[in-house]
Short mmCIF file of C-alpha atoms in Angstrom, two decimals:
data_model
loop_
_atom_site.label_atom_id
_atom_site.label_comp_id
_atom_site.label_asym_id
_atom_site.label_seq_id
_atom_site.Cartn_x
_atom_site.Cartn_y
_atom_site.Cartn_z
CA MET A 2 -10.69 -34.98 52.60
CA THR A 3 -10.81 -32.30 50.47
CA ALA A 4 -7.18 -32.13 51.01
CA VAL A 5 -7.10 -35.65 49.73
CA THR A 6 -9.01 -35.09 46.68
CA ASP A 7 -6.98 -31.92 45.63
CA VAL A 8 -3.93 -34.20 45.80
CA ARG A 9 -5.31 -36.74 43.85
CA ARG A 10 -6.26 -34.19 41.35
CA ALA A 11 -2.84 -32.31 41.29
CA ALA A 12 -1.23 -35.84 40.81
CA GLY A 13 -3.47 -36.66 37.66
CA ALA A 14 -2.98 -33.21 35.94
CA ALA A 15 -1.30 -33.55 32.78
CA THR A 16 2.07 -32.45 32.91
CA PRO A 17 2.90 -28.98 30.53
CA ALA A 18 4.50 -31.06 28.20
CA ARG A 19 1.44 -33.26 27.68
CA ARG A 20 -0.71 -29.99 27.65
CA VAL A 21 1.42 -28.50 24.78
CA LEU A 22 1.39 -31.58 22.64
CA SER A 23 -2.49 -32.16 23.09
CA GLN A 24 -2.93 -28.58 22.13
CA THR A 25 -0.51 -29.36 18.87
CA ALA A 26 -2.45 -32.42 17.87
CA PHE A 27 -5.97 -30.30 18.42
CA GLU A 28 -4.33 -27.48 16.04
CA THR A 29 -3.07 -29.82 13.54
CA ARG A 30 -6.25 -31.70 13.02
CA ALA A 31 -8.19 -28.27 12.80
CA ILE A 32 -6.03 -27.46 9.79
CA LEU A 33 -6.10 -30.77 8.10
CA ARG A 34 -9.92 -31.34 8.43
CA ASN A 35 -10.62 -27.60 7.25
CA ALA A 36 -11.47 -27.84 3.38
CA GLU A 37 -10.49 -24.31 2.61
CA GLN A 38 -7.04 -24.64 4.55
CA LEU A 39 -6.05 -28.07 2.82
CA MET A 40 -6.66 -26.10 -0.50
CA VAL A 41 -4.39 -23.43 0.46
CA THR A 42 -1.87 -25.83 1.93
CA LEU A 43 -1.87 -28.88 -0.01
CA ALA A 44 -4.28 -28.72 -3.32
CA LEU A 45 -2.93 -25.51 -4.64
CA PRO A 46 0.56 -26.14 -4.23
CA ALA A 47 0.23 -29.56 -5.67
CA LEU A 48 -1.58 -27.92 -8.54
CA ILE A 49 0.78 -25.39 -9.41
CA LEU A 50 3.71 -28.24 -9.01
CA ILE A 51 2.23 -30.33 -11.64
CA GLY A 52 1.37 -27.47 -14.24
CA LEU A 53 4.61 -25.76 -13.81
CA THR A 54 6.28 -29.05 -14.62
CA ARG A 55 3.65 -30.44 -17.12
CA SER A 56 2.90 -27.06 -19.06
CA ASP A 57 5.04 -24.95 -21.05
CA LEU A 58 2.65 -22.13 -20.94
CA VAL A 59 4.95 -20.23 -18.24
CA GLU A 60 8.32 -19.44 -19.52
CA LEU A 61 11.24 -20.59 -17.08
CA SER A 62 14.91 -20.37 -17.00
CA THR A 63 16.00 -23.66 -15.29
CA GLY A 64 19.81 -22.78 -15.65
CA GLY A 65 20.26 -26.10 -17.28
CA ALA A 66 18.48 -27.95 -14.60
CA THR A 67 15.41 -30.23 -15.53
CA ARG A 68 11.92 -28.42 -15.00
CA ILE A 69 10.89 -30.23 -11.89
CA ASP A 70 14.17 -29.82 -10.29
CA PHE A 71 14.03 -26.28 -10.68
CA VAL A 72 10.05 -26.05 -9.72
CA ALA A 73 9.64 -28.23 -6.85
CA PRO A 74 11.84 -26.41 -4.45
CA GLY A 75 9.84 -23.14 -5.00
CA VAL A 76 6.65 -25.01 -4.72
CA ILE A 77 7.68 -26.09 -1.40
CA ALA A 78 8.67 -22.86 -0.43
CA LEU A 79 5.01 -21.80 -1.26
CA ALA A 80 3.35 -24.46 0.75
CA VAL A 81 5.59 -23.60 3.86
CA MET A 82 4.66 -19.99 3.37
CA SER A 83 0.62 -20.97 3.06
CA THR A 84 1.07 -23.23 6.43
CA SER A 85 3.42 -20.76 8.34
CA PHE A 86 2.05 -17.29 7.21
CA THR A 87 -1.48 -17.35 5.75
CA SER A 88 -3.50 -20.45 7.17
CA GLN A 89 -1.46 -19.59 10.87
CA ALA A 90 -2.73 -15.92 10.61
CA ILE A 91 -6.30 -16.60 9.47
CA ALA A 92 -6.94 -19.21 12.36
CA THR A 93 -5.25 -17.22 14.89
CA ALA A 94 -7.27 -13.80 14.15
CA PHE A 95 -10.85 -15.63 14.21
CA ASP A 96 -9.54 -17.34 17.27
CA ARG A 97 -9.00 -13.94 18.62
CA ARG A 98 -12.12 -12.56 17.69
CA ASN A 99 -14.23 -15.43 18.96
CA GLY A 100 -12.42 -15.27 22.44
CA VAL A 101 -10.71 -18.67 22.19
CA LEU A 102 -7.42 -17.20 22.70
CA ARG A 103 -8.45 -15.23 25.77
CA LEU A 104 -9.95 -18.34 27.27
CA LEU A 105 -7.41 -20.72 26.55
CA ALA A 106 -4.72 -18.01 28.13
CA THR A 107 -6.51 -18.56 31.30
CA THR A 108 -6.34 -22.31 31.33
CA PRO A 109 -3.61 -24.18 32.33
CA LEU A 110 -2.01 -24.26 28.97
CA GLY A 111 -1.28 -20.77 29.38
CA ARG A 112 -0.22 -18.40 26.60
CA GLY A 113 3.27 -19.93 26.19
CA GLY A 114 1.40 -23.23 26.03
CA LEU A 115 -0.94 -22.27 22.98
CA LEU A 116 1.75 -20.48 21.22
CA ALA A 117 4.07 -23.63 21.45
CA GLY A 118 1.06 -25.77 20.16
CA LYS A 119 0.29 -23.35 17.39
CA ILE A 120 4.14 -23.54 16.26
CA LEU A 121 4.17 -27.08 16.67
CA ALA A 122 1.26 -27.62 14.77
CA VAL A 123 2.71 -25.62 11.96
CA PHE A 124 5.78 -28.26 11.75
CA ALA A 125 3.62 -30.85 11.83
CA VAL A 126 1.41 -29.99 8.74
CA GLU A 127 4.52 -28.99 7.05
CA LEU A 128 5.94 -32.19 7.42
CA VAL A 129 2.62 -33.52 5.77
CA GLN A 130 3.13 -31.08 2.74
CA ILE A 131 6.60 -31.78 2.39
CA VAL A 132 5.87 -35.88 2.08
CA VAL A 133 2.86 -35.31 -0.11
CA LEU A 134 4.47 -32.70 -2.43
CA GLY A 135 7.80 -34.65 -2.57
CA ALA A 136 6.17 -37.76 -3.41
CA ILE A 137 4.33 -36.27 -6.14
CA ALA A 138 7.54 -34.62 -7.37
CA VAL A 139 9.39 -37.61 -6.88
CA ALA A 140 6.75 -39.16 -9.36
CA LEU A 141 7.05 -36.48 -11.84
CA GLY A 142 10.96 -37.17 -11.97
CA TRP A 143 12.76 -34.92 -9.17
CA ARG A 144 15.78 -35.94 -8.13
CA PRO A 145 16.90 -33.56 -5.53
CA ASP A 146 20.82 -33.39 -4.12
CA ALA A 147 20.81 -35.51 -1.23
CA ALA A 148 23.82 -33.46 0.39
CA GLY A 149 21.40 -30.59 0.38
CA ILE A 150 18.43 -31.79 2.25
CA PRO A 151 19.75 -30.97 5.90
CA LEU A 152 20.29 -27.52 4.54
CA ALA A 153 16.89 -27.37 3.24
CA LEU A 154 15.43 -28.41 6.44
CA LEU A 155 17.58 -25.74 8.29
CA THR A 156 15.98 -23.11 5.78
CA ILE A 157 12.60 -24.39 6.54
CA VAL A 158 12.84 -24.23 10.18
CA LEU A 159 14.19 -20.06 9.82
CA GLY A 160 11.60 -19.63 7.12
CA THR A 161 8.93 -21.05 9.46
CA ALA A 162 10.18 -18.96 12.30
CA ALA A 163 9.88 -15.81 10.34
CA PHE A 164 6.61 -16.29 8.69
CA THR A 165 4.99 -17.72 11.85
CA SER A 166 6.06 -14.23 13.62
CA LEU A 167 4.37 -12.37 10.81
CA ALA A 168 1.54 -14.33 11.03
CA LEU A 169 1.23 -13.46 14.67
CA LEU A 170 1.99 -9.95 14.54
CA ILE A 171 -0.88 -9.24 11.97
CA ALA A 172 -3.21 -11.65 13.41
CA GLY A 173 -2.57 -9.85 16.85
CA THR A 174 -2.95 -6.54 15.53
CA LEU A 175 -5.80 -6.12 13.01
CA ARG A 176 -9.16 -7.17 12.76
CA SER A 177 -9.99 -10.76 11.60
CA GLU A 178 -11.58 -9.51 8.12
CA ALA A 179 -8.57 -7.41 7.44
CA VAL A 180 -6.16 -10.36 8.26
CA LEU A 181 -8.06 -12.71 6.03
CA ALA A 182 -7.72 -10.02 3.14
CA VAL A 183 -3.83 -9.08 3.98
CA ALA A 184 -2.43 -12.61 4.24
CA ASN A 185 -3.96 -13.96 1.08
CA LEU A 186 -3.24 -10.85 -0.95
CA LEU A 187 0.60 -11.00 0.83
CA LEU A 188 0.64 -14.67 -0.13
CA VAL A 189 -0.18 -14.00 -3.87
CA LEU A 190 2.66 -10.91 -4.03
CA LEU A 191 5.53 -12.87 -2.55
CA ALA A 192 4.66 -16.13 -4.47
CA VAL A 193 4.69 -13.74 -7.85
CA GLY A 194 7.28 -11.38 -6.99
CA GLY A 195 8.98 -12.48 -4.13
CA GLY A 196 11.61 -14.76 -5.02
CA VAL A 197 9.37 -17.74 -4.26
CA LEU A 198 8.54 -19.52 -7.57
CA VAL A 199 10.80 -17.36 -9.66
CA PRO A 200 14.51 -16.80 -8.66
CA ALA A 201 15.27 -12.99 -7.60
CA GLU A 202 17.37 -12.61 -10.52
CA GLN A 203 14.85 -13.45 -13.08
CA LEU A 204 12.50 -10.76 -11.79
CA PRO A 205 11.70 -7.40 -13.67
CA GLY A 206 13.64 -3.99 -12.28
CA PRO A 207 13.75 -3.33 -8.81
CA LEU A 208 11.81 -6.58 -7.87
CA ALA A 209 15.23 -8.52 -8.15
CA ASP A 210 16.93 -6.30 -5.41
CA LEU A 211 13.93 -6.15 -3.04
CA ALA A 212 13.59 -10.04 -3.00
CA LEU A 213 16.69 -10.53 -1.78
CA LEU A 214 15.78 -8.76 1.26
CA LEU A 215 12.29 -10.52 1.83
CA PRO A 216 11.88 -13.66 3.98
CA SER A 217 10.21 -15.25 0.67
CA GLY A 218 13.30 -14.47 -1.37
CA ALA A 219 15.59 -16.05 1.14
CA LEU A 220 13.48 -18.92 1.70
CA GLY A 221 12.94 -19.79 -1.95
CA GLU A 222 16.66 -19.44 -2.79
CA GLY A 223 17.81 -21.23 0.21
CA LEU A 224 15.58 -24.29 -0.85
CA ARG A 225 16.36 -23.82 -4.63
CA GLN A 226 20.13 -23.85 -4.09
CA SER A 227 20.13 -26.90 -1.46
CA LEU A 228 18.41 -28.92 -3.09
CA LEU A 229 19.83 -28.17 -6.51
CA ALA A 230 23.49 -27.74 -5.79
CA GLY A 231 23.60 -29.19 -2.08
CA SER A 232 24.59 -25.62 -0.74
CA VAL A 233 22.97 -22.45 0.36
CA PRO A 234 23.91 -18.67 -0.32
CA GLY A 235 25.36 -17.23 2.59
CA TRP A 236 22.95 -14.36 2.94
CA THR A 237 19.82 -16.53 3.22
CA ALA A 238 20.15 -17.25 6.93
CA PRO A 239 21.01 -13.86 8.09
CA VAL A 240 18.10 -12.73 6.14
CA LEU A 241 15.77 -15.18 7.59
CA VAL A 242 16.99 -15.20 11.16
CA ALA A 243 16.73 -11.35 11.14
CA TRP A 244 13.41 -11.28 9.63
CA ALA A 245 12.32 -13.67 12.48
CA ALA A 246 13.70 -11.57 15.61
CA ILE A 247 12.22 -8.34 14.04
CA LEU A 248 8.70 -9.78 13.69
CA GLY A 249 8.92 -11.85 16.63
CA TRP A 250 9.71 -8.68 18.83
CA GLY A 251 6.82 -6.67 17.04
CA ALA A 252 4.58 -9.81 17.89
CA ALA A 253 5.61 -10.05 21.48
CA ARG A 254 5.01 -6.16 21.85
CA LEU A 255 1.87 -5.73 19.91
CA PHE A 256 -0.20 -9.24 20.03
CA ARG A 257 -3.70 -8.30 21.56
CA TRP A 258 -5.40 -11.49 23.00
CA HIS A 259 -8.68 -10.02 22.62
#
């Protein structure tokens, strides 16, 4: 009788793919239902998009492009960073502190399934961001180069890989309170001086050269060029791939589950 029951339970168990999708849905809902996370992932980028487009308080050299065409790609890059890096780092760090990661890692979901669910949730939230911010930008007059959209999507995937790896690295090595401060501080610094909202060539002094080597600069410039001109600089993909590989290796080696 026990053997029959065990067989029935095994037959009714969820497949690994279904477990990962279930975790993805849970992680996505957790982000979208959190008011603080929504402020960082949606409200703040939307306000920056409208503010930089409608206000002349910030001087921008658009290179002949309309202000909205120039601003929109950078704001989308900022939104991608807020979700794949800041939001993911903070959520993972507090899950680790509260023992959630250690608990879920011992379930049939496993460590690999848990990480896969988190990564897929990042892409799901980014899709929401792109749709919402894209709709606002189009309403403001944005007309992206259609030929560059596939390149922009590839750039987003590579940028997400790099920043999610960074998120897991700091979330798995620092205390949750430190992660909260570091993640928010890095987001601000990279947004202002990392080639995201303002191209690297327009940054002062050594920041212009430094931004070209940062994942933020590669993401921002890749999206700007693809959506403005339908092409991407040859250096952006290698920079993002290199950062994803280095940070991913570091996260795999140093990440602590408790």
